[in-house]
mmCIF file of C-alpha atoms in Angstrom:
data_model
loop_
_atom_site.group_PDB
_atom_site.id
_atom_site.type_symbol
_atom_site.label_atom_id
_atom_site.label_comp_id
_atom_site.label_asym_id
_atom_site.label_seq_id
_atom_site.Cartn_x
_atom_site.Cartn_y
_atom_site.Cartn_z
ATOM 1 C CA UNK A 1022 130.738 -66.221 92.708
ATOM 2 C CA UNK A 1023 130.362 -63.103 94.967
ATOM 3 C CA UNK A 1024 127.575 -63.182 97.619
ATOM 4 C CA UNK A 1025 125.243 -60.157 97.158
ATOM 5 C CA UNK A 1026 121.845 -58.917 98.249
ATOM 6 C CA UNK A 1027 118.819 -58.929 95.955
ATOM 7 C CA UNK A 1028 118.939 -55.137 96.353
ATOM 8 C CA UNK A 1029 122.709 -55.067 95.348
ATOM 9 C CA UNK A 1030 121.975 -57.324 92.426
ATOM 10 C CA UNK A 1031 119.266 -54.858 91.031
ATOM 11 C CA UNK A 1032 121.586 -51.945 91.527
ATOM 12 C CA UNK A 1033 124.438 -53.640 89.658
ATOM 13 C CA UNK A 1034 122.144 -54.476 86.628
ATOM 14 C CA UNK A 1035 120.910 -51.055 86.438
ATOM 15 C CA UNK A 1036 124.552 -49.659 86.558
ATOM 16 C CA UNK A 1037 125.615 -52.062 83.964
ATOM 17 C CA UNK A 1038 122.933 -50.915 81.529
ATOM 18 C CA UNK A 1039 123.201 -47.075 82.372
ATOM 19 C CA UNK A 1040 126.895 -47.342 81.752
ATOM 20 C CA UNK A 1041 126.655 -49.300 78.566
ATOM 21 C CA UNK A 1042 123.773 -47.400 76.904
ATOM 22 C CA UNK A 1043 123.093 -43.745 77.225
ATOM 23 C CA UNK A 1044 119.565 -44.171 76.296
ATOM 24 C CA UNK A 1045 118.705 -45.848 79.596
ATOM 25 C CA UNK A 1046 117.109 -43.473 81.996
ATOM 26 C CA UNK A 1047 115.434 -43.882 85.303
ATOM 27 C CA UNK A 1048 112.278 -42.057 86.455
ATOM 28 C CA UNK A 1049 109.967 -42.270 89.478
ATOM 29 C CA UNK A 1050 108.843 -40.855 92.705
ATOM 30 C CA UNK A 1051 111.582 -40.090 95.040
ATOM 31 C CA UNK A 1052 114.199 -42.063 93.181
ATOM 32 C CA UNK A 1053 116.552 -39.092 93.468
ATOM 33 C CA UNK A 1054 114.964 -37.645 96.617
ATOM 34 C CA UNK A 1055 115.368 -34.087 97.713
ATOM 35 C CA UNK A 1056 115.367 -32.642 94.108
ATOM 36 C CA UNK A 1057 113.116 -29.703 94.509
ATOM 37 C CA UNK A 1058 112.432 -30.123 98.093
ATOM 38 C CA UNK A 1059 112.410 -27.446 100.753
ATOM 39 C CA UNK A 1060 116.258 -27.596 101.467
ATOM 40 C CA UNK A 1061 116.883 -26.446 97.955
ATOM 41 C CA UNK A 1062 119.588 -29.081 97.618
ATOM 42 C CA UNK A 1063 119.685 -31.803 94.910
ATOM 43 C CA UNK A 1064 120.967 -34.912 96.285
ATOM 44 C CA UNK A 1065 120.343 -38.785 96.125
ATOM 45 C CA UNK A 1066 118.160 -40.661 98.795
ATOM 46 C CA UNK A 1067 118.712 -43.857 96.935
ATOM 47 C CA UNK A 1068 114.907 -44.433 96.408
ATOM 48 C CA UNK A 1069 112.481 -45.922 98.896
ATOM 49 C CA UNK A 1070 114.061 -49.431 98.751
ATOM 50 C CA UNK A 1071 117.705 -48.175 98.438
ATOM 51 C CA UNK A 1072 118.380 -49.419 94.791
ATOM 52 C CA UNK A 1073 119.887 -46.273 93.481
ATOM 53 C CA UNK A 1074 123.009 -45.379 95.582
ATOM 54 C CA UNK A 1075 124.637 -42.260 94.209
ATOM 55 C CA UNK A 1076 122.915 -42.659 90.931
ATOM 56 C CA UNK A 1077 122.170 -38.767 90.858
ATOM 57 C CA UNK A 1078 125.898 -37.920 91.212
ATOM 58 C CA UNK A 1079 126.883 -40.655 88.636
ATOM 59 C CA UNK A 1080 124.271 -40.052 85.917
ATOM 60 C CA UNK A 1081 122.910 -36.633 86.357
ATOM 61 C CA UNK A 1082 119.483 -34.991 86.328
ATOM 62 C CA UNK A 1083 118.673 -35.727 82.714
ATOM 63 C CA UNK A 1084 119.115 -39.525 83.214
ATOM 64 C CA UNK A 1085 117.901 -39.893 86.919
ATOM 65 C CA UNK A 1086 114.628 -38.105 87.140
ATOM 66 C CA UNK A 1087 112.395 -37.397 90.105
ATOM 67 C CA UNK A 1088 108.657 -37.210 89.030
ATOM 68 C CA UNK A 1089 105.539 -35.749 90.430
ATOM 69 C CA UNK A 1090 103.240 -38.095 92.362
ATOM 70 C CA UNK A 1091 101.243 -39.249 89.329
ATOM 71 C CA UNK A 1092 101.606 -42.894 88.387
ATOM 72 C CA UNK A 1093 99.662 -42.141 85.014
ATOM 73 C CA UNK A 1094 102.127 -39.260 84.198
ATOM 74 C CA UNK A 1095 105.144 -41.342 84.952
ATOM 75 C CA UNK A 1096 104.143 -44.431 82.850
ATOM 76 C CA UNK A 1097 102.780 -42.190 80.088
ATOM 77 C CA UNK A 1098 105.979 -40.310 79.974
ATOM 78 C CA UNK A 1099 107.927 -43.518 79.849
ATOM 79 C CA UNK A 1100 105.961 -44.935 76.933
ATOM 80 C CA UNK A 1101 106.391 -41.703 75.049
ATOM 81 C CA UNK A 1102 110.107 -41.644 75.790
ATOM 82 C CA UNK A 1103 110.562 -45.252 74.686
ATOM 83 C CA UNK A 1104 108.595 -44.470 71.428
ATOM 84 C CA UNK A 1105 111.186 -41.547 70.925
ATOM 85 C CA UNK A 1106 114.093 -43.773 71.216
ATOM 86 C CA UNK A 1107 115.082 -43.866 75.010
ATOM 87 C CA UNK A 1108 115.019 -47.023 77.197
ATOM 88 C CA UNK A 1109 113.318 -45.742 80.336
ATOM 89 C CA UNK A 1110 113.201 -47.727 83.550
ATOM 90 C CA UNK A 1111 110.386 -46.327 85.701
ATOM 91 C CA UNK A 1112 109.436 -47.147 89.265
ATOM 92 C CA UNK A 1113 105.943 -47.294 90.644
ATOM 93 C CA UNK A 1114 106.593 -47.588 94.413
ATOM 94 C CA UNK A 1115 103.870 -50.239 95.290
ATOM 95 C CA UNK A 1116 102.318 -52.560 92.606
ATOM 96 C CA UNK A 1117 98.925 -51.628 94.286
ATOM 97 C CA UNK A 1118 99.148 -48.291 92.576
ATOM 98 C CA UNK A 1119 99.194 -49.729 89.014
ATOM 99 C CA UNK A 1120 95.546 -49.210 88.888
ATOM 100 C CA UNK A 1121 96.321 -45.422 88.372
ATOM 101 C CA UNK A 1122 98.330 -46.308 85.238
ATOM 102 C CA UNK A 1123 96.561 -49.245 83.903
ATOM 103 C CA UNK A 1124 95.409 -47.408 80.796
ATOM 104 C CA UNK A 1125 98.913 -46.422 79.917
ATOM 105 C CA UNK A 1126 100.137 -50.106 80.336
ATOM 106 C CA UNK A 1127 97.179 -52.049 78.930
ATOM 107 C CA UNK A 1128 95.825 -49.718 76.184
ATOM 108 C CA UNK A 1129 98.836 -47.903 75.147
ATOM 109 C CA UNK A 1130 102.375 -49.425 75.672
ATOM 110 C CA UNK A 1131 101.096 -53.106 75.144
ATOM 111 C CA UNK A 1132 99.535 -52.253 71.979
ATOM 112 C CA UNK A 1133 101.856 -49.726 70.176
ATOM 113 C CA UNK A 1134 103.792 -52.455 68.305
ATOM 114 C CA UNK A 1135 100.563 -54.147 67.136
ATOM 115 C CA UNK A 1136 98.539 -51.023 66.279
ATOM 116 C CA UNK A 1137 101.241 -49.565 64.079
ATOM 117 C CA UNK A 1138 101.997 -52.751 61.954
ATOM 118 C CA UNK A 1139 105.195 -53.684 63.896
ATOM 119 C CA UNK A 1140 106.892 -50.354 63.016
ATOM 120 C CA UNK A 1141 107.015 -49.049 66.724
ATOM 121 C CA UNK A 1142 108.956 -50.407 69.669
ATOM 122 C CA UNK A 1143 108.267 -49.632 73.288
ATOM 123 C CA UNK A 1144 111.460 -50.597 75.235
ATOM 124 C CA UNK A 1145 110.324 -49.656 78.756
ATOM 125 C CA UNK A 1146 110.679 -51.358 82.101
ATOM 126 C CA UNK A 1147 108.214 -50.698 84.847
ATOM 127 C CA UNK A 1148 109.702 -51.718 88.224
ATOM 128 C CA UNK A 1149 107.265 -52.092 91.167
ATOM 129 C CA UNK A 1150 107.309 -53.784 94.678
ATOM 130 C CA UNK A 1151 104.632 -56.197 95.646
ATOM 131 C CA UNK A 1152 103.783 -58.681 98.296
ATOM 132 C CA UNK A 1153 102.569 -59.092 101.873
ATOM 133 C CA UNK A 1154 104.444 -60.082 105.000
ATOM 134 C CA UNK A 1155 105.475 -56.797 106.354
ATOM 135 C CA UNK A 1156 102.121 -55.682 107.838
ATOM 136 C CA UNK A 1157 101.777 -52.891 105.244
ATOM 137 C CA UNK A 1158 97.979 -53.408 104.991
ATOM 138 C CA UNK A 1159 95.509 -54.045 102.198
ATOM 139 C CA UNK A 1160 96.653 -51.185 99.902
ATOM 140 C CA UNK A 1161 100.470 -51.764 99.969
ATOM 141 C CA UNK A 1162 100.684 -55.701 99.993
ATOM 142 C CA UNK A 1163 98.945 -57.188 97.021
ATOM 143 C CA UNK A 1164 100.485 -59.686 94.589
ATOM 144 C CA UNK A 1165 98.816 -58.470 91.355
ATOM 145 C CA UNK A 1166 101.199 -60.055 88.724
ATOM 146 C CA UNK A 1167 98.347 -62.254 87.520
ATOM 147 C CA UNK A 1168 96.462 -59.144 86.497
ATOM 148 C CA UNK A 1169 99.325 -57.992 84.426
ATOM 149 C CA UNK A 1170 100.155 -61.408 83.151
ATOM 150 C CA UNK A 1171 96.759 -61.481 81.487
ATOM 151 C CA UNK A 1172 97.623 -58.524 79.177
ATOM 152 C CA UNK A 1173 99.124 -59.552 75.878
ATOM 153 C CA UNK A 1174 101.882 -57.397 74.539
ATOM 154 C CA UNK A 1175 103.698 -56.932 77.922
ATOM 155 C CA UNK A 1176 106.267 -59.368 79.473
ATOM 156 C CA UNK A 1177 106.105 -60.031 83.216
ATOM 157 C CA UNK A 1178 109.197 -61.029 85.455
ATOM 158 C CA UNK A 1179 108.691 -62.121 89.108
ATOM 159 C CA UNK A 1180 112.272 -63.117 90.244
ATOM 160 C CA UNK A 1181 113.083 -64.731 93.576
ATOM 161 C CA UNK A 1182 117.014 -64.889 93.856
ATOM 162 C CA UNK A 1183 119.560 -62.183 93.490
ATOM 163 C CA UNK A 1184 121.240 -63.806 90.438
ATOM 164 C CA UNK A 1185 117.977 -64.010 88.710
ATOM 165 C CA UNK A 1186 116.938 -60.357 89.370
ATOM 166 C CA UNK A 1187 120.221 -59.327 88.006
ATOM 167 C CA UNK A 1188 120.019 -61.436 84.840
ATOM 168 C CA UNK A 1189 116.405 -60.744 84.148
ATOM 169 C CA UNK A 1190 116.844 -56.926 84.712
ATOM 170 C CA UNK A 1191 119.551 -56.919 81.962
ATOM 171 C CA UNK A 1192 117.229 -58.655 79.580
ATOM 172 C CA UNK A 1193 114.139 -56.477 80.519
ATOM 173 C CA UNK A 1194 116.127 -53.216 79.791
ATOM 174 C CA UNK A 1195 117.323 -54.607 76.371
ATOM 175 C CA UNK A 1196 113.980 -55.936 75.339
ATOM 176 C CA UNK A 1197 112.055 -53.963 72.687
ATOM 177 C CA UNK A 1198 108.618 -54.592 74.412
ATOM 178 C CA UNK A 1199 107.318 -53.236 77.748
ATOM 179 C CA UNK A 1200 108.363 -55.387 80.701
ATOM 180 C CA UNK A 1201 106.614 -55.180 84.087
ATOM 181 C CA UNK A 1202 109.219 -56.279 86.639
ATOM 182 C CA UNK A 1203 107.765 -57.246 90.099
ATOM 183 C CA UNK A 1204 110.216 -57.200 93.095
ATOM 184 C CA UNK A 1205 108.798 -58.848 96.413
ATOM 185 C CA UNK A 1206 109.434 -56.184 99.286
ATOM 186 C CA UNK A 1207 110.574 -58.993 101.573
ATOM 187 C CA UNK A 1208 113.360 -60.055 99.325
ATOM 188 C CA UNK A 1209 115.570 -56.990 99.037
ATOM 189 C CA UNK A 1210 117.800 -58.305 102.032
ATOM 190 C CA UNK A 1211 118.016 -61.837 100.761
ATOM 191 C CA UNK A 1212 121.585 -62.867 99.928
ATOM 192 C CA UNK A 1213 122.759 -65.290 97.208
ATOM 193 C CA UNK A 1214 125.443 -65.989 94.756
ATOM 194 C CA UNK A 1215 125.565 -63.539 91.831
ATOM 195 C CA UNK A 1216 127.772 -64.015 88.614
ATOM 196 C CA UNK A 1217 129.980 -61.143 87.777
ATOM 197 C CA UNK A 1218 129.686 -59.022 84.696
ATOM 198 C CA UNK A 1219 127.175 -59.149 81.835
ATOM 199 C CA UNK A 1220 124.938 -62.072 82.556
ATOM 200 C CA UNK A 1221 121.502 -61.712 81.114
ATOM 201 C CA UNK A 1222 118.926 -64.492 81.601
ATOM 202 C CA UNK A 1223 116.346 -65.090 78.742
ATOM 203 C CA UNK A 1224 112.710 -64.623 79.455
ATOM 204 C CA UNK A 1225 110.622 -67.780 79.308
ATOM 205 C CA UNK A 1226 113.312 -69.989 80.881
ATOM 206 C CA UNK A 1227 112.489 -71.334 84.305
ATOM 207 C CA UNK A 1228 115.037 -72.775 86.821
ATOM 208 C CA UNK A 1229 114.868 -76.117 88.750
ATOM 209 C CA UNK A 1230 116.097 -75.144 92.242
ATOM 210 C CA UNK A 1231 115.619 -78.695 93.791
ATOM 211 C CA UNK A 1232 115.642 -82.214 92.094
ATOM 212 C CA UNK A 1233 113.310 -84.928 93.216
ATOM 213 C CA UNK A 1234 111.167 -87.883 92.074
ATOM 214 C CA UNK A 1235 108.032 -87.724 94.166
ATOM 215 C CA UNK A 1236 106.312 -84.442 93.137
ATOM 216 C CA UNK A 1237 106.819 -81.213 91.371
ATOM 217 C CA UNK A 1238 106.397 -77.868 93.212
ATOM 218 C CA UNK A 1239 106.054 -74.838 91.062
ATOM 219 C CA UNK A 1240 106.574 -71.684 93.061
ATOM 220 C CA UNK A 1241 106.308 -67.820 92.187
ATOM 221 C CA UNK A 1242 108.554 -65.119 93.682
ATOM 222 C CA UNK A 1243 108.976 -65.177 97.463
ATOM 223 C CA UNK A 1244 107.176 -68.521 97.576
ATOM 224 C CA UNK A 1245 110.314 -70.255 95.996
ATOM 225 C CA UNK A 1246 112.063 -69.675 99.361
ATOM 226 C CA UNK A 1247 109.032 -71.057 101.230
ATOM 227 C CA UNK A 1248 108.925 -74.151 99.052
ATOM 228 C CA UNK A 1249 112.623 -74.861 99.248
ATOM 229 C CA UNK A 1250 112.440 -74.960 102.938
ATOM 230 C CA UNK A 1251 109.603 -77.364 103.106
ATOM 231 C CA UNK A 1252 110.997 -79.615 100.450
ATOM 232 C CA UNK A 1253 114.469 -79.788 102.286
ATOM 233 C CA UNK A 1254 112.604 -80.708 105.479
ATOM 234 C CA UNK A 1255 110.554 -83.524 103.838
ATOM 235 C CA UNK A 1256 113.608 -84.856 102.176
ATOM 236 C CA UNK A 1257 115.537 -84.938 105.500
ATOM 237 C CA UNK A 1258 112.834 -86.235 107.673
ATOM 238 C CA UNK A 1259 110.748 -88.452 105.411
ATOM 239 C CA UNK A 1260 112.772 -89.147 102.303
ATOM 240 C CA UNK A 1261 110.179 -87.365 100.110
ATOM 241 C CA UNK A 1262 111.974 -85.653 97.320
ATOM 242 C CA UNK A 1263 110.584 -82.875 94.997
ATOM 243 C CA UNK A 1264 111.494 -80.747 92.062
ATOM 244 C CA UNK A 1265 111.214 -77.020 92.903
ATOM 245 C CA UNK A 1266 110.647 -75.056 89.794
ATOM 246 C CA UNK A 1267 110.686 -71.272 89.585
ATOM 247 C CA UNK A 1268 109.261 -70.024 86.247
ATOM 248 C CA UNK A 1269 110.965 -66.631 86.770
ATOM 249 C CA UNK A 1270 108.758 -65.002 84.253
ATOM 250 C CA UNK A 1271 105.073 -65.520 84.175
ATOM 251 C CA UNK A 1272 104.727 -64.045 80.463
ATOM 252 C CA UNK A 1273 106.156 -65.703 78.662
ATOM 253 C CA UNK A 1274 105.894 -68.927 80.776
ATOM 254 C CA UNK A 1275 108.349 -71.808 80.528
ATOM 255 C CA UNK A 1276 105.767 -74.640 79.997
ATOM 256 C CA UNK A 1277 108.341 -77.142 78.909
ATOM 257 C CA UNK A 1278 110.268 -77.192 82.227
ATOM 258 C CA UNK A 1279 106.914 -77.713 84.148
ATOM 259 C CA UNK A 1280 105.622 -80.380 81.852
ATOM 260 C CA UNK A 1281 108.745 -82.519 81.744
ATOM 261 C CA UNK A 1282 108.982 -82.375 85.603
ATOM 262 C CA UNK A 1283 105.307 -83.417 85.941
ATOM 263 C CA UNK A 1284 105.878 -86.267 83.562
ATOM 264 C CA UNK A 1285 108.664 -87.412 85.809
ATOM 265 C CA UNK A 1286 106.901 -87.108 89.272
ATOM 266 C CA UNK A 1287 103.296 -87.454 88.369
ATOM 267 C CA UNK A 1288 102.313 -84.890 90.863
ATOM 268 C CA UNK A 1289 102.008 -81.141 90.805
ATOM 269 C CA UNK A 1290 101.677 -78.468 93.677
ATOM 270 C CA UNK A 1291 101.698 -74.926 92.764
ATOM 271 C CA UNK A 1292 102.516 -72.222 95.337
ATOM 272 C CA UNK A 1293 101.357 -68.578 94.381
ATOM 273 C CA UNK A 1294 101.151 -65.625 96.781
ATOM 274 C CA UNK A 1295 98.317 -64.137 94.648
ATOM 275 C CA UNK A 1296 94.482 -64.630 95.479
ATOM 276 C CA UNK A 1297 93.245 -67.915 94.099
ATOM 277 C CA UNK A 1298 90.661 -66.724 91.395
ATOM 278 C CA UNK A 1299 92.339 -66.182 88.039
ATOM 279 C CA UNK A 1300 95.659 -66.614 89.634
ATOM 280 C CA UNK A 1301 99.078 -67.792 88.070
ATOM 281 C CA UNK A 1302 98.491 -70.909 90.055
ATOM 282 C CA UNK A 1303 95.123 -71.475 88.223
ATOM 283 C CA UNK A 1304 96.772 -70.629 84.901
ATOM 284 C CA UNK A 1305 99.621 -73.160 85.306
ATOM 285 C CA UNK A 1306 97.093 -75.723 86.603
ATOM 286 C CA UNK A 1307 94.900 -75.305 83.573
ATOM 287 C CA UNK A 1308 97.973 -75.521 81.223
ATOM 288 C CA UNK A 1309 99.090 -78.828 82.892
ATOM 289 C CA UNK A 1310 95.534 -80.364 82.880
ATOM 290 C CA UNK A 1311 95.259 -79.600 78.994
ATOM 291 C CA UNK A 1312 98.710 -80.730 77.949
ATOM 292 C CA UNK A 1313 99.900 -83.064 80.665
ATOM 293 C CA UNK A 1314 96.881 -84.710 81.966
ATOM 294 C CA UNK A 1315 98.152 -88.253 81.131
ATOM 295 C CA UNK A 1316 101.247 -87.488 83.373
ATOM 296 C CA UNK A 1317 99.220 -86.909 86.479
ATOM 297 C CA UNK A 1318 98.889 -89.658 89.187
ATOM 298 C CA UNK A 1319 96.978 -87.180 91.542
ATOM 299 C CA UNK A 1320 94.821 -84.166 91.585
ATOM 300 C CA UNK A 1321 96.753 -80.821 91.155
ATOM 301 C CA UNK A 1322 97.121 -79.028 94.537
ATOM 302 C CA UNK A 1323 97.028 -75.225 94.668
ATOM 303 C CA UNK A 1324 98.587 -73.254 97.617
ATOM 304 C CA UNK A 1325 97.434 -69.594 97.377
ATOM 305 C CA UNK A 1326 96.714 -66.666 99.698
ATOM 306 C CA UNK A 1327 93.159 -66.388 100.752
ATOM 307 C CA UNK A 1328 90.470 -64.722 98.588
ATOM 308 C CA UNK A 1329 90.470 -61.723 100.828
ATOM 309 C CA UNK A 1330 92.049 -58.145 101.053
ATOM 310 C CA UNK A 1331 95.480 -58.469 102.757
ATOM 311 C CA UNK A 1332 94.888 -58.057 106.561
ATOM 312 C CA UNK A 1333 96.830 -55.476 108.542
ATOM 313 C CA UNK A 1334 96.992 -57.521 111.924
ATOM 314 C CA UNK A 1335 100.175 -59.622 111.685
ATOM 315 C CA UNK A 1336 98.457 -62.776 112.953
ATOM 316 C CA UNK A 1337 95.742 -62.457 110.099
ATOM 317 C CA UNK A 1338 98.311 -61.573 107.589
ATOM 318 C CA UNK A 1339 100.181 -64.839 108.492
ATOM 319 C CA UNK A 1340 97.010 -66.707 108.163
ATOM 320 C CA UNK A 1341 96.181 -65.066 104.836
ATOM 321 C CA UNK A 1342 99.627 -66.106 103.116
ATOM 322 C CA UNK A 1343 100.761 -69.570 102.032
ATOM 323 C CA UNK A 1344 102.594 -71.152 104.905
ATOM 324 C CA UNK A 1345 105.230 -73.883 105.277
ATOM 325 C CA UNK A 1346 102.638 -75.969 106.955
ATOM 326 C CA UNK A 1347 100.001 -75.585 104.073
ATOM 327 C CA UNK A 1348 102.735 -76.447 101.570
ATOM 328 C CA UNK A 1349 103.777 -79.375 103.424
ATOM 329 C CA UNK A 1350 100.191 -80.603 103.658
ATOM 330 C CA UNK A 1351 99.673 -80.108 100.058
ATOM 331 C CA UNK A 1352 102.883 -82.080 99.075
ATOM 332 C CA UNK A 1353 101.846 -84.850 101.463
ATOM 333 C CA UNK A 1354 98.244 -85.086 100.140
ATOM 334 C CA UNK A 1355 99.503 -85.307 96.535
ATOM 335 C CA UNK A 1356 102.197 -88.069 97.441
ATOM 336 C CA UNK A 1357 99.840 -90.116 99.365
ATOM 337 C CA UNK A 1358 96.903 -89.921 97.046
#
């Protein structure tokens, strides 16, 4: 398979769908860039994270649309376009700004299907960047996917690998329900194998990225990479082997892959960049305690960010985030219990 970056895999998925289906459109702040600017030239700046190269020239202004700086208007327009038969992909630059459009997500798009007796579909994708590690401070660094996972009626993807972001984006655009798609800002340059062609990945199907017998490590988004590094180190230096499981979507959640792994290993460590209260880590921990309590040989360990706004200072931000040291300590504590 070809080696591509996470960014290139997103672009490939968007182009596959925009080439395949003329109902797919892209909207967002500065996705085209320059349209309506002081230069008077309509061009293509590729978007803030470089995921739309030459989309303006390829798909034109009717399908690749710059919007005003109004998250509520962007998502409201997308929900309306979806109800009218289009399949919009809208971008909110930073997940921290979802608060501005939460009514459109939570009270409108998520509920159309149910409030109109199943006669309405809302096939929209909201792409947004999340996560700390770049010293972008408290208002541009949060991991808020647990807040959205809480809302029934929307689906939530939090991919970690280039192949997964491509496959999940293909599925998201083809889904008839609203999908909130979280990309970690620190992953856009990460490389990995990406299958060629049309290769959608179903929602609710996790992936086991390492096989082991001593513990199960469930990790979300960027934390998959942190966990893989620690598990590889422990296997090499101490002979401790672990399953590393990436759920890939938090709603729906692949409970079976988690429970079957915990039944095998007897120990569970969950690594989640979000803050600890009402986190995805807490949700998975609760699920395993209810459905797999008899499998456990040790207390469940959670490795999350601190219950604090994300610090700006690099040293404080590193202390705030889950680290390799904290993940290793949690695995050792569970294994040695």
